[in-house]
GROMACS .gro file of C-alpha atoms in nm:
model
   63
    1UNK     CA    1   6.202  -3.189  -7.847
    2UNK     CA    2   5.850  -3.054  -7.877
    3UNK     CA    3   5.708  -2.890  -8.185
    4UNK     CA    4   5.476  -2.657  -7.992
    5UNK     CA    5   5.561  -2.331  -7.816
    6UNK     CA    6   5.365  -2.413  -7.501
    7UNK     CA    7   5.540  -2.550  -7.195
    8UNK     CA    8   5.281  -2.815  -7.112
    9UNK     CA    9   5.091  -3.072  -7.313
   10UNK     CA   10   4.710  -3.069  -7.317
   11UNK     CA   11   4.706  -3.375  -7.092
   12UNK     CA   12   4.933  -3.202  -6.838
   13UNK     CA   13   4.714  -2.892  -6.840
   14UNK     CA   14   4.402  -3.105  -6.789
   15UNK     CA   15   4.563  -3.289  -6.497
   16UNK     CA   16   4.668  -2.958  -6.339
   17UNK     CA   17   4.312  -2.826  -6.375
   18UNK     CA   18   4.174  -3.142  -6.214
   19UNK     CA   19   4.423  -3.106  -5.927
   20UNK     CA   20   4.313  -2.745  -5.867
   21UNK     CA   21   3.946  -2.847  -5.876
   22UNK     CA   22   4.012  -3.134  -5.632
   23UNK     CA   23   4.201  -2.903  -5.394
   24UNK     CA   24   3.919  -2.647  -5.405
   25UNK     CA   25   3.657  -2.917  -5.341
   26UNK     CA   26   3.857  -3.049  -5.047
   27UNK     CA   27   3.892  -2.699  -4.899
   28UNK     CA   28   3.520  -2.627  -4.940
   29UNK     CA   29   3.431  -2.962  -4.781
   30UNK     CA   30   3.659  -2.882  -4.487
   31UNK     CA   31   3.499  -2.542  -4.439
   32UNK     CA   32   3.152  -2.695  -4.453
   33UNK     CA   33   3.245  -2.962  -4.200
   34UNK     CA   34   3.390  -2.697  -3.971
   35UNK     CA   35   3.068  -2.493  -3.994
   36UNK     CA   36   2.855  -2.801  -3.915
   37UNK     CA   37   3.054  -2.886  -3.602
   38UNK     CA   38   3.048  -2.534  -3.462
   39UNK     CA   39   3.316  -2.377  -3.247
   40UNK     CA   40   3.513  -2.574  -2.994
   41UNK     CA   41   3.416  -2.439  -2.655
   42UNK     CA   42   3.647  -2.655  -2.446
   43UNK     CA   43   3.569  -2.618  -2.077
   44UNK     CA   44   3.285  -2.378  -2.150
   45UNK     CA   45   3.075  -2.628  -2.346
   46UNK     CA   46   2.723  -2.725  -2.244
   47UNK     CA   47   2.836  -3.038  -2.060
   48UNK     CA   48   3.102  -2.862  -1.853
   49UNK     CA   49   3.021  -2.761  -1.499
   50UNK     CA   50   3.172  -2.429  -1.393
   51UNK     CA   51   3.141  -2.267  -1.054
   52UNK     CA   52   3.248  -1.927  -0.931
   53UNK     CA   53   3.546  -1.903  -0.702
   54UNK     CA   54   3.446  -1.843  -0.341
   55UNK     CA   55   3.477  -1.477  -0.243
   56UNK     CA   56   3.519  -1.349  -0.602
   57UNK     CA   57   3.239  -1.121  -0.716
   58UNK     CA   58   3.384  -0.965  -1.030
   59UNK     CA   59   3.714  -0.974  -1.214
   60UNK     CA   60   3.910  -0.647  -1.229
   61UNK     CA   61   4.238  -0.571  -1.406
   62UNK     CA   62   4.542  -0.548  -1.183
   63UNK     CA   63   4.669  -0.197  -1.125
   0.00000   0.00000   0.00000
């Protein structure tokens, strides 16, 4: 049984703080990597060749 009123030891609190800092650093690194790569354009990227459908001048909603 512990003699203190706190629920966690100083070592446990330090480890929890380090885990939170590591998670924040990982999230920030992921956001930075996502910003560096730019959006995924799929078929509309620079290397993709798109051509208009024959006979289609402009798209209109049905109805």
